[in-house]
XYZ file of C-alpha atoms in Angstrom:
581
model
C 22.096 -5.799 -10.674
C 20.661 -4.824 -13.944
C 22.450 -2.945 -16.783
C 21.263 1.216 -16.808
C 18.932 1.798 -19.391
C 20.602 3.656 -22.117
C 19.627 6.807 -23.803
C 17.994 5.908 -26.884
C 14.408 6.145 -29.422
C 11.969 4.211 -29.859
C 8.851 4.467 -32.312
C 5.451 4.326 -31.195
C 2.394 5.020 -33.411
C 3.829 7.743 -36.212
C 5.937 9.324 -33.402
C 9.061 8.683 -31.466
C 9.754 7.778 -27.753
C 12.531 8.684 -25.969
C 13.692 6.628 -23.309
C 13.650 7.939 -19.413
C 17.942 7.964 -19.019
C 17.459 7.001 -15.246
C 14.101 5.263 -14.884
C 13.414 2.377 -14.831
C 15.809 -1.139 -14.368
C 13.484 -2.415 -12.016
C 13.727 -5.854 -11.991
C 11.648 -5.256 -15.539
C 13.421 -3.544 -18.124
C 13.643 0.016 -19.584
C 10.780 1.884 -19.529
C 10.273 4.822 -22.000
C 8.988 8.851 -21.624
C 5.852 9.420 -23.611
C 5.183 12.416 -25.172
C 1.981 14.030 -25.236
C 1.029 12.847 -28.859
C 2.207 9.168 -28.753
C -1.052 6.867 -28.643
C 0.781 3.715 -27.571
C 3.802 2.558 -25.675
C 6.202 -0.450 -25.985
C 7.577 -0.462 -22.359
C 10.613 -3.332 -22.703
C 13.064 -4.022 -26.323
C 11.384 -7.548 -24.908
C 8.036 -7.054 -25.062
C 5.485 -8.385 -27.941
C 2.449 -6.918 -26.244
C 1.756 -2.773 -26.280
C -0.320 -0.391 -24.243
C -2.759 1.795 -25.653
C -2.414 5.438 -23.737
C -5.731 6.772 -25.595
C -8.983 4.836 -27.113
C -7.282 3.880 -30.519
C -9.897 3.099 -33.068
C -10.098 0.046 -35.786
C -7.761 1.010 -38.817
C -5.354 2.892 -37.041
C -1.920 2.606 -38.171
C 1.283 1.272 -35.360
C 4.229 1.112 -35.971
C 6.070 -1.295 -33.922
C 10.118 -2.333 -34.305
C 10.272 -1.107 -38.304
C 7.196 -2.679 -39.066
C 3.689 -1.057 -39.571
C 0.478 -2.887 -39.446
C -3.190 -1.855 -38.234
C -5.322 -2.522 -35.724
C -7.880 -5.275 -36.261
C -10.671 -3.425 -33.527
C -10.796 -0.711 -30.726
C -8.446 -0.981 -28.193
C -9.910 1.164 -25.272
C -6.925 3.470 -23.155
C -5.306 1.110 -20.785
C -5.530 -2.299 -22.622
C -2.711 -4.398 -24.269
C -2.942 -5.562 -27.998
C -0.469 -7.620 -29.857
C 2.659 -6.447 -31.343
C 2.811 -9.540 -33.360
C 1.327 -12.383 -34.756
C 0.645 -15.252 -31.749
C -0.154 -18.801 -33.013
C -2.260 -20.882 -30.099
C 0.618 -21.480 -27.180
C 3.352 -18.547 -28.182
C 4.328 -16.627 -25.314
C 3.610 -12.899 -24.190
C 5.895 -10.585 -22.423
C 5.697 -7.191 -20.764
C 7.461 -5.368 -18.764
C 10.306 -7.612 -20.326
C 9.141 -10.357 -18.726
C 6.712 -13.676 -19.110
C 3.070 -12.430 -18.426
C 0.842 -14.716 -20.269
C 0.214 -17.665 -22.848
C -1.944 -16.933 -26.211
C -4.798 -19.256 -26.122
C -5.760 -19.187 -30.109
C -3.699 -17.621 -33.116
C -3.713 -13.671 -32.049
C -3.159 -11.281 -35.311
C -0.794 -8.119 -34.824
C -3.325 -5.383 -33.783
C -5.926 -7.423 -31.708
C -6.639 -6.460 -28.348
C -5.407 -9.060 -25.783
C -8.272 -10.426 -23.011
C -8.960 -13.400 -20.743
C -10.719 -14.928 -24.157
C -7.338 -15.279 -25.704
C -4.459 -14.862 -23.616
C -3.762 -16.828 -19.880
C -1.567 -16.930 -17.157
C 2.071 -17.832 -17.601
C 5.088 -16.962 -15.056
C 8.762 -17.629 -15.812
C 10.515 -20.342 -13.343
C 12.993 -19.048 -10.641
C 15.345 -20.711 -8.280
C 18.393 -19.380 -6.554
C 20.767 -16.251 -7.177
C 24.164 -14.973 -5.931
C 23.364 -12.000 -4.125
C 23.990 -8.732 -5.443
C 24.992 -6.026 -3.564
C 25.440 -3.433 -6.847
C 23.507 -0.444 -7.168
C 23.771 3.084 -7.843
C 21.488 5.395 -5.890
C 19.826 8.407 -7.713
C 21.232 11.602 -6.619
C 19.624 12.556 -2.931
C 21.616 16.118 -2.712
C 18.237 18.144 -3.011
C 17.539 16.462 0.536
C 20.713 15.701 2.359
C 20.257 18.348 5.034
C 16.332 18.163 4.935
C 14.542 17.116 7.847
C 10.959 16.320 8.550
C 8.705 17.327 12.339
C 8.279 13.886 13.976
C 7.858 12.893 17.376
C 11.631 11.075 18.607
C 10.995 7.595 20.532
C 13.097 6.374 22.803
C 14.468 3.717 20.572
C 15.597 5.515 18.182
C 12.887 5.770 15.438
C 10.283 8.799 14.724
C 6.777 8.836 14.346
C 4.808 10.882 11.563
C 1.996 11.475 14.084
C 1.207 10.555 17.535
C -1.555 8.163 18.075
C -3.352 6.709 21.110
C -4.723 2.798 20.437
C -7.375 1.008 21.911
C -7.456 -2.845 20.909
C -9.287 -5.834 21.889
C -7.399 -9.094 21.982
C -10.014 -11.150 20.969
C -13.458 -10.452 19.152
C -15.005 -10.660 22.469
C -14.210 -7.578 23.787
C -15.458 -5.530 19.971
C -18.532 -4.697 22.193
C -16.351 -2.984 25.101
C -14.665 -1.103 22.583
C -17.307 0.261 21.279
C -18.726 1.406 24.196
C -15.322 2.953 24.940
C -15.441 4.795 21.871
C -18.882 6.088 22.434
C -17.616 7.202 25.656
C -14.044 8.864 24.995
C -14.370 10.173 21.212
C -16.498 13.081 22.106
C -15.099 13.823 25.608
C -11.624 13.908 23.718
C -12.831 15.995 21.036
C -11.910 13.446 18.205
C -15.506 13.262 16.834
C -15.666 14.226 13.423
C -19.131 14.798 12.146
C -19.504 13.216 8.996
C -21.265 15.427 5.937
C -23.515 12.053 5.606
C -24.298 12.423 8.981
C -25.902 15.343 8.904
C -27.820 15.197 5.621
C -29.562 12.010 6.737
C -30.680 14.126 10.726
C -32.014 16.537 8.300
C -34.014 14.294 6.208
C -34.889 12.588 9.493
C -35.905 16.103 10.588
C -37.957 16.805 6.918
C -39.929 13.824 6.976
C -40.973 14.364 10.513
C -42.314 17.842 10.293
C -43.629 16.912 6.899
C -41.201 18.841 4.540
C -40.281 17.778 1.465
C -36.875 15.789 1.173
C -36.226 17.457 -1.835
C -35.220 20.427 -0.433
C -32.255 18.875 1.700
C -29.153 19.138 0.316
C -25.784 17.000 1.001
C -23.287 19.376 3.315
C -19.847 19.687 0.949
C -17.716 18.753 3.679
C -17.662 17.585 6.817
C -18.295 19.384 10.008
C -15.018 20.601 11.434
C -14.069 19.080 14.811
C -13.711 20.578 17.604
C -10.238 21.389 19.293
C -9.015 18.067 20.788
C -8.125 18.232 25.202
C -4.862 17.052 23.738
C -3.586 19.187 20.889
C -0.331 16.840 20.442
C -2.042 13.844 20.341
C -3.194 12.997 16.727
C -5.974 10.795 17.542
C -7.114 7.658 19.975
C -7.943 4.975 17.488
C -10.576 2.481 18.768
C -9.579 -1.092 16.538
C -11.815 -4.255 16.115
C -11.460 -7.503 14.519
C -13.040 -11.303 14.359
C -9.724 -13.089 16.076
C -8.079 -14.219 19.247
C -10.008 -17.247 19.837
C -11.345 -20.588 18.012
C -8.904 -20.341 14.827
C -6.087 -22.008 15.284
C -3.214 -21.004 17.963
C -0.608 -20.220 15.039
C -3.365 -17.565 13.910
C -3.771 -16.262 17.412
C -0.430 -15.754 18.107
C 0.030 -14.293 14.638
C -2.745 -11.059 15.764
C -0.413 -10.980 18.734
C 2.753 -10.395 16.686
C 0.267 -7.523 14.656
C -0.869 -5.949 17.650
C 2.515 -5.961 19.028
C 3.725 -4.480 16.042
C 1.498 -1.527 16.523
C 2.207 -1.029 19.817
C 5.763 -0.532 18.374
C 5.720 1.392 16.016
C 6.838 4.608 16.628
C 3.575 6.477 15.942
C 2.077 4.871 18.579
C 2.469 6.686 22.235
C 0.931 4.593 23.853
C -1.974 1.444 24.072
C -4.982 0.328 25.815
C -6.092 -3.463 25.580
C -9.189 -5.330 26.580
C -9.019 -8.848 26.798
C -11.303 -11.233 28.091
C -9.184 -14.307 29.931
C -9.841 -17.688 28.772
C -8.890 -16.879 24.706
C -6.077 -18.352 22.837
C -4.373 -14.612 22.562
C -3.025 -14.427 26.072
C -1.587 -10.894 27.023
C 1.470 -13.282 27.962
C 2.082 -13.631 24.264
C 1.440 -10.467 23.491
C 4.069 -9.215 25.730
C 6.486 -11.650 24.284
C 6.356 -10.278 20.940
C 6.407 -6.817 22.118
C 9.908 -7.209 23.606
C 11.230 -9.535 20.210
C 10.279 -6.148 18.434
C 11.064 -3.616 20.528
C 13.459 -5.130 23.808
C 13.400 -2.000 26.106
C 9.579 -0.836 24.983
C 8.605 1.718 27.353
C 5.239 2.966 26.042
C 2.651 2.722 28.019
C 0.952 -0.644 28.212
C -2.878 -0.684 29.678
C -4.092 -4.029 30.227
C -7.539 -4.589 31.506
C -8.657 -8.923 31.658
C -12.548 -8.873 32.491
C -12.941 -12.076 33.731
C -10.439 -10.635 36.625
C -12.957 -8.103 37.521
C -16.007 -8.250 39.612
C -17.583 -6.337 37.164
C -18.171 -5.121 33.734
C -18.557 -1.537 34.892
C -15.643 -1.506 37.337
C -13.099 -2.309 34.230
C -14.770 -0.013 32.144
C -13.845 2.660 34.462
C -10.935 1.975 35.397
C -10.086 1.588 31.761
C -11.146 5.190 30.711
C -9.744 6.562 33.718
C -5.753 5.465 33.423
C -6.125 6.134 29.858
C -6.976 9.644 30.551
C -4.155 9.487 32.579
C -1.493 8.468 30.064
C -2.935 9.932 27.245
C -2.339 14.112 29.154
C 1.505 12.448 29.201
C 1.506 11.843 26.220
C 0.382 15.172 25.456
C 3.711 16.834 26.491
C 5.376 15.010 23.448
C 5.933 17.809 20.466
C 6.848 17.338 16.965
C 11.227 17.765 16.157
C 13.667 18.034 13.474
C 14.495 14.693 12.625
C 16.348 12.793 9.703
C 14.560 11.514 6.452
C 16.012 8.486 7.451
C 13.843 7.814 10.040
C 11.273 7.260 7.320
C 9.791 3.923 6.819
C 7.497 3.668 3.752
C 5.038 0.995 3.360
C 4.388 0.610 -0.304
C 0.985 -0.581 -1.531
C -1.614 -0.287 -4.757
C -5.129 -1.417 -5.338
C -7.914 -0.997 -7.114
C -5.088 -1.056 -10.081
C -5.054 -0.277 -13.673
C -3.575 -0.504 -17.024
C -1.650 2.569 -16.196
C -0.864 1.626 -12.622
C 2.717 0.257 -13.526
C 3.443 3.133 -16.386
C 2.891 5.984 -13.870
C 2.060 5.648 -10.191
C 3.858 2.762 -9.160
C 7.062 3.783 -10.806
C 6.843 7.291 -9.393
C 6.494 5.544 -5.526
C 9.547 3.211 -7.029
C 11.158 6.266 -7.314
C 10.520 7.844 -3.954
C 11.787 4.514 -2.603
C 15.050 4.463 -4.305
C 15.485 7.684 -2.919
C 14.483 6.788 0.443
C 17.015 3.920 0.673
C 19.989 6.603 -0.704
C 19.024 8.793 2.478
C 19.553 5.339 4.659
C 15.327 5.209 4.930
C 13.885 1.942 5.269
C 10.827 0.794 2.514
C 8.287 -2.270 2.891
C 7.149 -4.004 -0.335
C 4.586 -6.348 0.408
C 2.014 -8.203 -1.170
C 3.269 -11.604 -2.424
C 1.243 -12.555 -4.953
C 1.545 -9.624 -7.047
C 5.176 -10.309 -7.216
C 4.038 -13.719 -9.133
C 6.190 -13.543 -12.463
C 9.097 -11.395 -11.793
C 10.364 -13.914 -8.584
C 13.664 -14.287 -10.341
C 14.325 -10.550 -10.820
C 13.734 -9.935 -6.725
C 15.634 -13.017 -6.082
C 18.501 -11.388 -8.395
C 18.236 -8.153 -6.490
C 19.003 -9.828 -2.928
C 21.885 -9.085 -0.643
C 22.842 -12.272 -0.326
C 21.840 -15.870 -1.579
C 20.568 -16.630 1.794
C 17.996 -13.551 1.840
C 17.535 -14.549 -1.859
C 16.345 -18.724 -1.019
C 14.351 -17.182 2.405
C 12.390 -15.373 -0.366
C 11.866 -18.546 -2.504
C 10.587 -20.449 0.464
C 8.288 -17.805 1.822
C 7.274 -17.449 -2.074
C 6.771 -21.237 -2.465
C 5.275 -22.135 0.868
C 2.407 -19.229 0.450
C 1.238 -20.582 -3.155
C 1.300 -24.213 -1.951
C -1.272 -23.340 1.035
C -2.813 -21.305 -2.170
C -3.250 -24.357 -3.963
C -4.235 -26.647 -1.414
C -7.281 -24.484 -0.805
C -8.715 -24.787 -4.828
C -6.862 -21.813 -5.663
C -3.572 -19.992 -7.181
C -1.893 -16.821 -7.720
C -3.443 -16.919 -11.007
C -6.891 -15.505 -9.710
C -5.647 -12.668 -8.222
C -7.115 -10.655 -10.504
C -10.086 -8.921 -9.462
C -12.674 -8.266 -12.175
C -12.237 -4.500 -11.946
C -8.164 -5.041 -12.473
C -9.187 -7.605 -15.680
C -11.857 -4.456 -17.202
C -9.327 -1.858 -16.727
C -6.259 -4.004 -18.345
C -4.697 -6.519 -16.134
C -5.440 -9.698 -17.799
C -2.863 -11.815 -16.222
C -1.708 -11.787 -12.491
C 2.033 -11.469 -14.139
C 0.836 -8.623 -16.332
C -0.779 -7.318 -12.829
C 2.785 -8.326 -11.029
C 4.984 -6.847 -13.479
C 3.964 -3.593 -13.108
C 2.784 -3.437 -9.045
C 6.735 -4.734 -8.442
C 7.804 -1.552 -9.498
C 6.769 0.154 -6.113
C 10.026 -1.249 -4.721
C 11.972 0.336 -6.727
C 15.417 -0.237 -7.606
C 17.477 -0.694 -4.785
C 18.663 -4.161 -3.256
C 16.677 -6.201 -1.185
C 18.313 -6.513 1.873
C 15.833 -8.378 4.362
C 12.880 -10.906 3.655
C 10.592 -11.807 6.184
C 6.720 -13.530 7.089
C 4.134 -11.813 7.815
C 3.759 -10.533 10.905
C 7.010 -9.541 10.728
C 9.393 -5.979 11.986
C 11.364 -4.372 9.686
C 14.755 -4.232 11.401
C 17.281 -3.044 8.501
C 17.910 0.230 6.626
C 16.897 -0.450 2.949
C 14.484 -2.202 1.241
C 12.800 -5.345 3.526
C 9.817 -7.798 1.505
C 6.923 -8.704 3.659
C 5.199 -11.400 2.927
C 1.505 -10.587 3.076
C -2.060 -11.020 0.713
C -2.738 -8.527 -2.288
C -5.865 -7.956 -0.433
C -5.169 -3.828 0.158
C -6.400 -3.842 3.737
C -4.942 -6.752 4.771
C -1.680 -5.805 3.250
C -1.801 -1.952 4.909
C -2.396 -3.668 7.917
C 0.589 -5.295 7.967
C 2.890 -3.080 6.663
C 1.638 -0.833 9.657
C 2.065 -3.838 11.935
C 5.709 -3.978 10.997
C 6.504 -0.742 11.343
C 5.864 1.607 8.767
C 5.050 4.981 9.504
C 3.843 6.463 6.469
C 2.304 4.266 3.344
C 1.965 5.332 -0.415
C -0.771 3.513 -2.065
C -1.120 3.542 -5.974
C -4.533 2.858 -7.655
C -6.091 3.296 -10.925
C -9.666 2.863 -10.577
C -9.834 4.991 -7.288
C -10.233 3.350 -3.515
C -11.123 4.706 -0.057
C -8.741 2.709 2.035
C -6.565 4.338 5.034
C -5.016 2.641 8.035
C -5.621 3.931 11.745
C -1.648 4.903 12.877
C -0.072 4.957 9.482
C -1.253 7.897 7.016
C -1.499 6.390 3.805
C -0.855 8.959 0.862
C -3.326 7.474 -1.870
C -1.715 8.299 -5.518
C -3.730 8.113 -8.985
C -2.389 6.181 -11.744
C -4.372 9.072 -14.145
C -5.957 12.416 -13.803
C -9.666 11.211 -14.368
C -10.053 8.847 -11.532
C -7.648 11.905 -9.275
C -10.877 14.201 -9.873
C -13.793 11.160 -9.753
C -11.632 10.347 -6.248
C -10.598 13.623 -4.990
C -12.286 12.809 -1.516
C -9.620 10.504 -0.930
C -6.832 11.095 -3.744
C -3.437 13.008 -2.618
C -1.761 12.808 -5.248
C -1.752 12.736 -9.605
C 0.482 10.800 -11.756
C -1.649 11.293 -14.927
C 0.750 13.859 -16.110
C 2.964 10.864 -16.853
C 0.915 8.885 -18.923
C 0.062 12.296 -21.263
C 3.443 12.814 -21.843
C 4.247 16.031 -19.920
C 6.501 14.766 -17.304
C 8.472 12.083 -16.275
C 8.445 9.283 -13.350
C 12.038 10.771 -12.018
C 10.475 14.674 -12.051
C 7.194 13.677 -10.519
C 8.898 11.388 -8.236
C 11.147 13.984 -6.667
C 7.977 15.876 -6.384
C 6.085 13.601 -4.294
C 8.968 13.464 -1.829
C 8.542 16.555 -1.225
C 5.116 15.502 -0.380
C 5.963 12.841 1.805
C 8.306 14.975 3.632
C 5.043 17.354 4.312
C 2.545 14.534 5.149
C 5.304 13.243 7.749
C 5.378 16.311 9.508
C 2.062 16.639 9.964
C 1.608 20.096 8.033
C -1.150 18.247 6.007
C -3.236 15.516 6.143
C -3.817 12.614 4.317
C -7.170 12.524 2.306
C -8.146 9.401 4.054
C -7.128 10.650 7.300
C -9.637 13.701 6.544
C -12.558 10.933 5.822
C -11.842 9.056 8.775
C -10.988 5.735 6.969
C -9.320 3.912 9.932
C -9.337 0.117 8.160
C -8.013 -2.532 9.988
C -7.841 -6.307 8.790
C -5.295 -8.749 10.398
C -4.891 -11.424 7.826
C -6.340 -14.637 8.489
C -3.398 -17.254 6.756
C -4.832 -19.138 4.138
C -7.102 -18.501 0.658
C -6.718 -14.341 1.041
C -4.714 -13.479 -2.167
């Protein structure tokens, strides 16, 4: 594995750095604690490129390895600027590793952008297989538990959801009638503080008021109490597949939907399909039983075209999943083991301080949810672009290790084929806010995994199947990505972002985690969670890290709910193989 960083200093600006003892090897180098009055930070011995934690202004004074120079212009909070002189074609590294190629000579003290600096990633190829690592201490939570509901094979769920699903995009319309139909009835409506301002307004205008004097509601209207207190919600799902793509992709939303039949906080699924489309329940059933061979959940299957009627499936559909869904009510939250945790780990909308603070805080929570036997999901491929080596280093086993390089390989060549590349991942929010590169962008997203060894890699839509940490391959695209990670089991995802994002996932409750304390309070509708504490110096990734744990462990038992839970963000998006990055 990779040496322990060592306790040391490190000058930054006029002040000194010390180094986090524990945090972090992972793949990238050491990174260092930042007190409160240090403007900048070198995170790697390696690196020739630093990170401004505050607007520095033209003339300010660095000090960077025993040499002092000034910067050249303002370098806003979040950006990178040179640590040395570039000539046109020198190299740039962060993180410790390659992240980009200088484009023109760069002076010591000029801010880095797209205008002078481009994509470069280091080469990879095989490794041995490593096996080596040393957990961070778990004690705090060896006897801890967290309220799930038990399934029959073995794993827990963090809450217990009903799903509705079409099999192909020609049912959407039957679902939607089904969700007129059930949501109320159930009471799982949730009437939305949107909602009612624009009935009033509607009401104003009609009786001839003035507008003005309508205000936005602060919150939503509470719910009412649901007919089935112990069921979490029934989540009505729609998507643009199951027919006219190609079979591969049909049989690929087969594999997803099976997955989410599987995992464990399902209790149970409803599934319209129409008949004549490529994504036969046949297949669907087939990948059911490769994920889960003795599956026992209920399974509600209703094919139109084997109906004499529209209305005669509709009601029978509503009807048996009444039914199931009052036995499912009987199940009740238990004690059960943290490691019966599976964390997806995601980020989006990222920023310059996304891989200082909140992705190395959720690397932290997964290195301890792999020393409490746990199971974590790192996904999205193409922000691993630059730091391939380092994961292939961290691998089990040099057959996990070449299964990565393939997967790696084959998904940039389809990239490529389409006009595209890894390279243009980068979305123009990521490049304002400090990403310039995709490796720069890589670098720091990798660190959501952690640590720990990797001990399974698999395509997307895969089932995670081992304790320990498992790579999905999947897009960067957040809901894409989410989607999967639910598809393949996860039952609880922590997503990182710097510039603030809305996204949630219907059966997985997605604890959404700020990068810095501005966009925590511009975001607080949908933010859980603040790391910004990190970048002003106050506390570290290992203190904070334990802390959100403790959060997880909360979340997962259902004593509070997820911000996008709250706000009803239910986002679905099977990926469609091909240009998503």
């Amino acid at each position: 594995m990779f040496p322990q960083t060592q306790k040391g200093r490190l000058k930054s600006g006029r002040k000194t750095l010390k180094f986090i003892n524990y945090y972090l090897t992972c793949p990238l180098g050491q990174v260092f604690f930042m007190q409160e009055s240090s403007p900048t930070l070198k995170i790697s011995e390696k690196d020739n490129l630093w990170v401004a934690l505050k607007d520095l202004m033209p003339g300010q004074q660095v000090i960077a390895d025993d040499e002092s120079f000034n910067l050249n212009e303002k370098i806003p909070a979040k950006h990178k600027f040179a640590g040395q002189d570039f000539s046109a074609g020198d190299l740039a590294y962060m993180y410790g590793v390659l992240v980009g190629e200088a484009t023109c000579p760069i002076q010591a003290g000029d801010r880095i952008t797209i205008e002078n600096l481009i994509h470069r990633s280091a080469e990879f190829s095989s490794g041995k297989g490593n096996k080596s690592w040393a957990s961070p201490s778990t004690k705090k939570w060896k006897n801890k538990t967290f309220l799930g509901y038990q399934r029959s094979d073995g794993s827990a769920g963090t809450a217990n959801y009903w799903l509705v699903v079409p099999l192909v995009f020609c049912e959407n319309g039957n679902i939607e009638i089904l969700k007129r139909s059930m949501t109320k009835a159930l009471g799982f409506d949730k009437r939305s503080q949107y909602e009612s301002f624009a009935e009033e307004l509607a009401k104003a205008y009609q009786n001839g008021d003035s507008p003005a004097n309508v205000s936005l509601p602060l919150e939503n209207t509470a719910r009412p109490s649901p007919i089935f207190p112990n069921i979490d919600g029934v989540k009505f799902l729609t998507h643009g597949l199951g027919c006219g793509e190609t079979r591969g992709i049909s049989k690929e939303l087969c594999g997803l939907l099976a997955g989410y039949a599987c995992n464990p906080n399902v209790a149970g699924i409803t599934v319209l399909s129409l008949g004549c489309q490529h994504a036969q329940v046949s297949i669907l059933e087939e990948e059911i039983s490769a994920r889960c061979k003795n599956f026992d959940k209920p399974l509600l299957v209703f094919e139109q075209q084997k109906y004499p009627s529209e209305r005669e499936m509709l009601e029978k559909a509503i009807r048996q999943t009444f039914e199931n869904l009052a036995k499912a009510n009987l199940q009740q939250r238990s004690e059960v083991p943290l490691s019966k945790l599976c964390l997806g780990m995601e980020c989006g909308a990222s920023d310059g301080f996304s891989g200082i603070s909140a992705n190395p805080c959720i690397g932290h929570v997964a290195d301890l949810a792999v020393g409490l036997n746990g199971r974590v999901i790192l996904s999205e491929f193409p922000e691993l672009c630059g730091v391939e080596q380092e994961i292939v280093n961290r691998c089990e086993s040099m057959e996990i290790g070449n299964r990565f390089i393939k997967i790696m390989r084959n998904y940039e060549e389809r990239v490529k084929e389409a006009g595209s590349g890894f390279h243009m991942n980068p979305s123009p929010g990521n490049v304002k806010d400090g990403l310039i590169t995709d490796a720069i962008k890589s670098a720091g997203a990798a660190r959501k995994g952690g640590t720990s060894p990797v001990v399974d890699v698999f395509d997307y839509p895969g089932w995670v199947k081992k304790d320990g940490l498992s790579l999905l391959c999947t897009a960067g695209n957040d809901v894409e990505s989410t989607t999967a990670m639910a598809g393949a089991g996860a039952n609880l995802i922590l997503f990182s972002t710097g510039l603030g994002t809305p996204t949630g996932n219907p059966i997985s409750p997605v604890i959404k985690i700020a990068s810095n304390s501005p966009t925590a309070k511009s975001f607080k509708e949908y933010i859980d969670f603040d790391t910004g504490s990190i970048i002003e110096g106050s506390e570290s990734v290992e203190s904070l890290g334990e802390k959100l744990l403790d959060e997880v462990i909360a979340y997962a038992s259902g004593i509070k709910k997820t911000k996008a839970d709250l706000q009803g963000r239910d986002d679905f998006l099977p990926w469609k193989r091909g240009m998503s990055l």
